[in-house]
CSV table of C-alpha atoms and ligand atoms in Angstrom, one decimal:
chain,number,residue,atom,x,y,z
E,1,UNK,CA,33.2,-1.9,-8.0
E,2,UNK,CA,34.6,-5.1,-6.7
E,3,UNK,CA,34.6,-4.7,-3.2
E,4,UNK,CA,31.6,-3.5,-3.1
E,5,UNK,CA,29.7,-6.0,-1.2
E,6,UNK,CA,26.4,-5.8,-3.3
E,7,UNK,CA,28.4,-6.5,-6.5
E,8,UNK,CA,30.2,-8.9,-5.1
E,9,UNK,CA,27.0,-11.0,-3.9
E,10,UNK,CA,25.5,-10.2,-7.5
E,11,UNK,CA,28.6,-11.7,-9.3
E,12,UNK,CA,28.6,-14.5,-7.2
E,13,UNK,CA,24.7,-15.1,-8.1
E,14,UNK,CA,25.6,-14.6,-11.8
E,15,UNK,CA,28.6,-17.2,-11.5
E,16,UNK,CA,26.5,-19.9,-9.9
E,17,UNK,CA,23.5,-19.4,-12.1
E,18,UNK,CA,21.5,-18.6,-8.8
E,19,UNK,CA,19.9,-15.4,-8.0
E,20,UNK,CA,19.6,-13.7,-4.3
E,21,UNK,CA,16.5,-13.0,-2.9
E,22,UNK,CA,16.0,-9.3,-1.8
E,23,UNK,CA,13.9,-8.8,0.8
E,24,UNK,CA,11.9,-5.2,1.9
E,25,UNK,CA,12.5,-5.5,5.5
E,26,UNK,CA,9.9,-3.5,7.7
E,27,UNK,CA,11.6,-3.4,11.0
E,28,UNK,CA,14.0,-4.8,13.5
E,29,UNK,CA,12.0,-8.0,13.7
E,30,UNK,CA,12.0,-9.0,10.1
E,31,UNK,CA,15.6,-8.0,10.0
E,32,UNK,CA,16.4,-10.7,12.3
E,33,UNK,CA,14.1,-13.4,10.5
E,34,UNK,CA,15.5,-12.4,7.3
E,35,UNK,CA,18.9,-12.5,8.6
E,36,UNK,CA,18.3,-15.6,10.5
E,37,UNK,CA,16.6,-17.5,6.8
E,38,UNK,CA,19.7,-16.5,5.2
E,39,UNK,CA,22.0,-18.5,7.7
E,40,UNK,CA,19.8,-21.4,7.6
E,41,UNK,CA,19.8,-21.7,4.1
E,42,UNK,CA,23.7,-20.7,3.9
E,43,UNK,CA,22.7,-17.9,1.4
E,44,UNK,CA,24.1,-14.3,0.7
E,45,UNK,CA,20.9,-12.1,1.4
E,46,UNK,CA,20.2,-8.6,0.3
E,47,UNK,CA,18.1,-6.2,3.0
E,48,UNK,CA,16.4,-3.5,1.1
E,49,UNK,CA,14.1,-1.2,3.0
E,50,UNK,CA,11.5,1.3,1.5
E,51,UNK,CA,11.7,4.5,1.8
E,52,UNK,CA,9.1,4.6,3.6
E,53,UNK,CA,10.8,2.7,5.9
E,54,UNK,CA,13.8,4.2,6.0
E,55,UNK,CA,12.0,8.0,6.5
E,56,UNK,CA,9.9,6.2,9.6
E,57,UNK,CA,13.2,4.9,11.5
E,58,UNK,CA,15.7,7.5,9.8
E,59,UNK,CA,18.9,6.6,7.7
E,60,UNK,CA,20.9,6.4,10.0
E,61,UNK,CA,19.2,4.7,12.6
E,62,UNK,CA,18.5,2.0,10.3
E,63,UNK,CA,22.1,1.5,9.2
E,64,UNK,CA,23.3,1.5,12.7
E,65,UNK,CA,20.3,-1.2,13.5
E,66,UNK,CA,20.8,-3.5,10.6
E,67,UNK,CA,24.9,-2.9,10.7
E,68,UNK,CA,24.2,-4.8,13.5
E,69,UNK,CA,23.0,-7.8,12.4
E,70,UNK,CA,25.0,-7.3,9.2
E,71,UNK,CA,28.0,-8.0,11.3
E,72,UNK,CA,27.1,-11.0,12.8
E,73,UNK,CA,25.6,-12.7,10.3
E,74,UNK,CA,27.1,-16.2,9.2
E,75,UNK,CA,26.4,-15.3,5.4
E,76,UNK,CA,27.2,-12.3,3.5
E,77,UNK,CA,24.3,-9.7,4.1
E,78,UNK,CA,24.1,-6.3,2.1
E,79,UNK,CA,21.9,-3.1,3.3
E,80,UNK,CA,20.3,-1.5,-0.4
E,81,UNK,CA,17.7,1.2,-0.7
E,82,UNK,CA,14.6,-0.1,-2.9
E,83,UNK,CA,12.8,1.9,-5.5
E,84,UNK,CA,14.2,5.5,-4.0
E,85,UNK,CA,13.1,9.2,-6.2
E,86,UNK,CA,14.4,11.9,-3.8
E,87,UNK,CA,18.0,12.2,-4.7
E,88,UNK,CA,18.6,13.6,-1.8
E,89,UNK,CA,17.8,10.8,0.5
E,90,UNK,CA,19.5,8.1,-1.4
E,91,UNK,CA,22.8,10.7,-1.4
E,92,UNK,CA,22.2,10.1,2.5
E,93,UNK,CA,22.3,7.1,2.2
E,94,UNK,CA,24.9,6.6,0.5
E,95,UNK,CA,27.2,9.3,2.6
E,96,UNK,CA,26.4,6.8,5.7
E,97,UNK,CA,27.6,3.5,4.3
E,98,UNK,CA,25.3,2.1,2.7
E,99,UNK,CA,26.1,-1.1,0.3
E,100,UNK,CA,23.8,0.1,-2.7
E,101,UNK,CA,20.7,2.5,-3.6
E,102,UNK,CA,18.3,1.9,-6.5
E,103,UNK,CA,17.2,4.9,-8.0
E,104,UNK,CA,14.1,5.0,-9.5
E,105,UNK,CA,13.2,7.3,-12.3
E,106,UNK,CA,11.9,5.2,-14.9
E,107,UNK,CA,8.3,7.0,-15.3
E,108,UNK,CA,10.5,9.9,-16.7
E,109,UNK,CA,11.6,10.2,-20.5
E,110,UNK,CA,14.4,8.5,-21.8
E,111,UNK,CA,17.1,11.0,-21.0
E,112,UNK,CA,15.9,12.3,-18.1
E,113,UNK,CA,15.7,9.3,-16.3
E,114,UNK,CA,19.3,8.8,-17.6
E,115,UNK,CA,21.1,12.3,-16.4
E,116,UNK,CA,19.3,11.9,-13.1
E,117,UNK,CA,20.6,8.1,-12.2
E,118,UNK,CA,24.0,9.5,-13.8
E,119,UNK,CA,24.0,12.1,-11.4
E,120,UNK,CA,23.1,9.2,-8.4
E,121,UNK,CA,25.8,7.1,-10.0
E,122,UNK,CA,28.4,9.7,-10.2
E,123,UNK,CA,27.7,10.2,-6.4
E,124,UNK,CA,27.9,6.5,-5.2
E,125,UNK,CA,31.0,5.3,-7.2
E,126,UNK,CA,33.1,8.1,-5.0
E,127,UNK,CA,32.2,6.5,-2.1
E,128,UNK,CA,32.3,2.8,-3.5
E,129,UNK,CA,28.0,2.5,-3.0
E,130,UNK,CA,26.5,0.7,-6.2
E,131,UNK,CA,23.8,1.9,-8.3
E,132,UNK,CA,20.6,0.0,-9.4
E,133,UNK,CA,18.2,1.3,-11.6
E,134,UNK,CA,15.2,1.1,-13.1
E,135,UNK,CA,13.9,1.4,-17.2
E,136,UNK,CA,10.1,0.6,-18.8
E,137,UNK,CA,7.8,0.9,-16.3
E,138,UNK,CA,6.9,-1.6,-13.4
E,139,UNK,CA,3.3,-2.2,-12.8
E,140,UNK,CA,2.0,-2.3,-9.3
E,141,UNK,CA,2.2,-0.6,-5.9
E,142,UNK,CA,5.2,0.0,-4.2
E,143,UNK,CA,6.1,1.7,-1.2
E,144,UNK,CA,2.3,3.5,-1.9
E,145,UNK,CA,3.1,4.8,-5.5
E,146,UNK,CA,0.8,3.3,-7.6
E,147,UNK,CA,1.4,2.8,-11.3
E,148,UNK,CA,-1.2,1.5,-13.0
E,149,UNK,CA,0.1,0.9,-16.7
E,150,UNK,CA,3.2,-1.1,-17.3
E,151,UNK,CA,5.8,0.1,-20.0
E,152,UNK,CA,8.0,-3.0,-21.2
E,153,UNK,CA,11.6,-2.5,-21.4
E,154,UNK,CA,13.1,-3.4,-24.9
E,155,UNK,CA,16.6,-4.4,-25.5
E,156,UNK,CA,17.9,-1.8,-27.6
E,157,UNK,CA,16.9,1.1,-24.7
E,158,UNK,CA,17.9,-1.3,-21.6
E,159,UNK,CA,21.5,-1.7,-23.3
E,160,UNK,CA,21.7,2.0,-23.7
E,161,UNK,CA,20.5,3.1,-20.4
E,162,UNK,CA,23.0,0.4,-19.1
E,163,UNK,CA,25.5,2.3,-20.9
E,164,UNK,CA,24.9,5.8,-20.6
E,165,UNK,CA,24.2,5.7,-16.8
E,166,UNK,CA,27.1,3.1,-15.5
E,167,UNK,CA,24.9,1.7,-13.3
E,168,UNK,CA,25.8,-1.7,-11.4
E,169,UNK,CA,22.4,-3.3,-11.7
E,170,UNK,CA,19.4,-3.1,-14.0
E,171,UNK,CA,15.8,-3.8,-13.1
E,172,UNK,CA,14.3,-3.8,-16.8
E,173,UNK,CA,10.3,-4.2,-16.9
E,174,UNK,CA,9.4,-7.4,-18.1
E,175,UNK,CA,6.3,-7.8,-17.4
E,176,UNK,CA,6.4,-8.4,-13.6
E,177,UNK,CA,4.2,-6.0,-11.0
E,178,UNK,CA,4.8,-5.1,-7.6
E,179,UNK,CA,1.6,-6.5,-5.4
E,180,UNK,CA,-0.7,-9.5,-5.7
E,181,UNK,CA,-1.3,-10.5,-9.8
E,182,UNK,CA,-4.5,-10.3,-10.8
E,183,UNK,CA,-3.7,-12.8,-13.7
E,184,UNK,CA,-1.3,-15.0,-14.8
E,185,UNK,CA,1.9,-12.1,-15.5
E,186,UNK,CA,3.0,-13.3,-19.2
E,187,UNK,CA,6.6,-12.2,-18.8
E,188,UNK,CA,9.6,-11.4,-21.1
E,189,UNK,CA,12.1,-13.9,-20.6
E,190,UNK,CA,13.5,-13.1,-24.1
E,191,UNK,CA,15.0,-9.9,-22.7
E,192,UNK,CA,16.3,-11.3,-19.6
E,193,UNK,CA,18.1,-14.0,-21.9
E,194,UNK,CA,19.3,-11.4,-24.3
E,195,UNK,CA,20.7,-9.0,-21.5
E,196,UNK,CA,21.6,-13.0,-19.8
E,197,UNK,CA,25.0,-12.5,-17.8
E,198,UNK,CA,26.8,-10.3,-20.7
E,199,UNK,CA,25.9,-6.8,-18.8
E,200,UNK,CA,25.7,-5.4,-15.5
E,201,UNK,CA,23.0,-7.9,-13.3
E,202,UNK,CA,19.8,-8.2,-14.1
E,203,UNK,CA,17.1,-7.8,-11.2
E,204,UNK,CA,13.5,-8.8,-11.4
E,205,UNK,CA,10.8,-6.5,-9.3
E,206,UNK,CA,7.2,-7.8,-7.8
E,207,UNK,CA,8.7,-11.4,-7.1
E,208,UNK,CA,5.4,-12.0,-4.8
E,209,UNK,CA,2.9,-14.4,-6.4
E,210,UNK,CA,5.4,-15.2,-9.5
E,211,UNK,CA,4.8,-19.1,-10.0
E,212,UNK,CA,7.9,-21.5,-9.0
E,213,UNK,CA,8.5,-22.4,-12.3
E,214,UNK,CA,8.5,-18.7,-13.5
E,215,UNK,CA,11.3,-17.8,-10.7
E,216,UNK,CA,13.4,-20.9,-11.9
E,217,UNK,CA,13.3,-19.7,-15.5
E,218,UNK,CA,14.1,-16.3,-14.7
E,219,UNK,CA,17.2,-17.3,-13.0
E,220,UNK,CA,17.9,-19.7,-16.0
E,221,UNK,CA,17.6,-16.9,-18.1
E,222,UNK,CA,20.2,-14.9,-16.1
E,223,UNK,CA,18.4,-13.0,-13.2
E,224,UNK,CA,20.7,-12.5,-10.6
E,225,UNK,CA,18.6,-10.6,-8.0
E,226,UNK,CA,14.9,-11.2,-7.0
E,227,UNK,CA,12.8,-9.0,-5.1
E,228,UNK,CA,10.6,-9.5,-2.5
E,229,UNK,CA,8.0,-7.4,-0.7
E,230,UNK,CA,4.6,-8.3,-0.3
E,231,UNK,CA,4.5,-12.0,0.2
E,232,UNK,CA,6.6,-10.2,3.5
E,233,UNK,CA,3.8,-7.7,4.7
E,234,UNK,CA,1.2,-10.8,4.0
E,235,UNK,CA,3.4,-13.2,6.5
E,236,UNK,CA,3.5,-10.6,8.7
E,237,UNK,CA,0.1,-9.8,9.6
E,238,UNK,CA,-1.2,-13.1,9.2
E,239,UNK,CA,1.0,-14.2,12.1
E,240,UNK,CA,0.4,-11.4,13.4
E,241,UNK,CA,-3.1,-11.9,13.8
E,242,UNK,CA,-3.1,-15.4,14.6
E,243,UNK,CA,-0.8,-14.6,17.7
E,244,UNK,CA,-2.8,-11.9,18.7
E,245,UNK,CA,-6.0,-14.2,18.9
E,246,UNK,CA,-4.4,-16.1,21.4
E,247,UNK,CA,-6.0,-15.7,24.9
E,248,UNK,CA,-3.2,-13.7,26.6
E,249,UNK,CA,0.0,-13.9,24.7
E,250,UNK,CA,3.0,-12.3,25.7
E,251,UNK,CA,4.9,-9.4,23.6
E,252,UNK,CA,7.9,-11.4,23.4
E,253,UNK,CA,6.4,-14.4,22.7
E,254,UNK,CA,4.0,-12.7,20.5
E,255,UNK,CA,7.3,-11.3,18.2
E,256,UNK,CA,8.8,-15.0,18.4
E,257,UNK,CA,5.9,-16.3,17.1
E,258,UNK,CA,5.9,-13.3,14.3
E,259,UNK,CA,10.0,-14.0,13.5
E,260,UNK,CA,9.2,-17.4,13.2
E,261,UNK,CA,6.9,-17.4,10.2
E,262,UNK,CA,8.4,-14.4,8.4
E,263,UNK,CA,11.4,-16.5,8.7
E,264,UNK,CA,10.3,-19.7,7.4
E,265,UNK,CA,8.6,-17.9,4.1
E,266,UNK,CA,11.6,-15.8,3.4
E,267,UNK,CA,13.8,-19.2,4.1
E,268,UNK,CA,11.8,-20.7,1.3
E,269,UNK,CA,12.3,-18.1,-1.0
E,270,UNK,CA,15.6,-17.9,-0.4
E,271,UNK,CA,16.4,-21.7,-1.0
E,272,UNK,CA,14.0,-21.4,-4.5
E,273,UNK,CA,16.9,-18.6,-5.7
E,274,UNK,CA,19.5,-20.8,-5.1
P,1,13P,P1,6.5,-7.6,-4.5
P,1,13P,O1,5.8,-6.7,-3.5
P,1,13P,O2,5.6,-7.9,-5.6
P,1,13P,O3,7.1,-8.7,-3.9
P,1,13P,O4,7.7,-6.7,-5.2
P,1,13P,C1,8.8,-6.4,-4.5
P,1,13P,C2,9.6,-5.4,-5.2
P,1,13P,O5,9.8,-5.5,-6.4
P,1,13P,C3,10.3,-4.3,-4.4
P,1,13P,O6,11.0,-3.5,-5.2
């Protein structure tokens, strides 16, 4: 899968020690401030809607709208579907260009979740889209699934799955949770040295509210890919409601202001991964 472009930007991370941050863009707005952090920090950036997103707006429509800014952009920007159980929709995604899909069946058994990434991967390697995927169990809500018990990931069962499904990326659960932490999240950097930079990429889920030093460490580790939801949704409203309390403001102004501090938070994520 060399040319594919979300490969590509995860080999690069994994040759420079760095990780890219991946970012669950809600719209055309936060396209353009995630786009526009990227540039600023001279980064590769990965866009990766919900799919919850992606059935409000429509496949389609979203490719064509972020293909867009994917064109344009000064730095390298791929278009990946997060966290996705209906094979049916990632195969749509896939058939209309897509860079990559993760797949997502990681609360099934062993082999089940295997034959039914397989299947996904078996798809997406005809049309040169890369696989992510997803074993142990992340904690957290995402995308409105909740799951409320985390199931680590051990070595021996990541390698396997790794091997068996031929993904391109593997999102092992170490501990991390989608959402807002409720503690300090003890996390198991052991794995993510063990699987280091001798597999396919490893990507770390709930990246919101992981401490700086955590991040860096990961990446140390080997973490190539970082993802990045919440701490989105958060800037988000908060500007949102700030700009709304103004007087009388504007709807242009009123989505500049909005751009503006989604972009600077995702600009300093960004930069972190670097
Ligand atoms: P957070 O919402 O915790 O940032 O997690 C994002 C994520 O992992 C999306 O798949």
């Amino acid at each position: 899968m060399k040319n594919n472009l979300f490969c590509r930007i995860l080999a690069d991370a994994q040759k420079s020690s760095s990780a890219v941050a991946a970012i669950n863009i809600l719209n055309h707005l936060t396209v353009c401030a995630v786009v526009k952090a990227a540039e600023q920090a001279g980064r590769p950036v990965i866009l990766q809607p919900s799919v919850g997103t992606v059935r409000r707006y429509g496949v389609e429509a979203l490719y064509h709208m972020i293909n867009v800014s994917k064109r344009n952009a000064r730095v390298p920007v791929a278009l990946h579907l997060d966290h996705c159980m209906d094979i049916a929709l990632a195969k749509a995604c896939i058939r209309t260009g897509w860079d990559s899909v993760m797949v997502d069946f990681s609360a099934l058994p062993f082999e089940e979740n295997v034959a039914r990434t397989r299947e996904v991967v078996l798809y997406a390697h005809r049309y040169g889209v890369a696989v992510e995927g997803e074993i142990g169990i992340i904690a957290g809500v995402e995308d409105g699934i909740v799951q409320d018990a985390a199931c680590p990931a051990s070595f021996v069962e990541t390698v396997a799955y790794v091997e068996q499904t031929g993904i391109d990326a593997v999102a092992p659960a170490i501990g991390t949770a989608h959402g807002l932490y409720t503690g300090i999240p003890k996390l198991n950097f052991t794995l993510v040295r063990e699987l280091g930079r001798r597999y396919v990429p490893v990507v770390v889920h709930g990246g919101t509210g992981l401490p700086k030093e955590g991040f860096l460490k990961l990446i140390q580790c080997g973490a190539a890919k970082i993802n990045i939801s919440t701490a989105l949704k958060q800037v988000y409203l908060g500007a949102a409601r700030k700009a709304l309390a103004e007087e009388s403001i504007a709807p242009l102004t009123f989505d500049q202001a909005v751009e503006a501090a989604c972009m600077s938070a995702m600009e300093a994520f960004i930069r972190l991964f670097a």
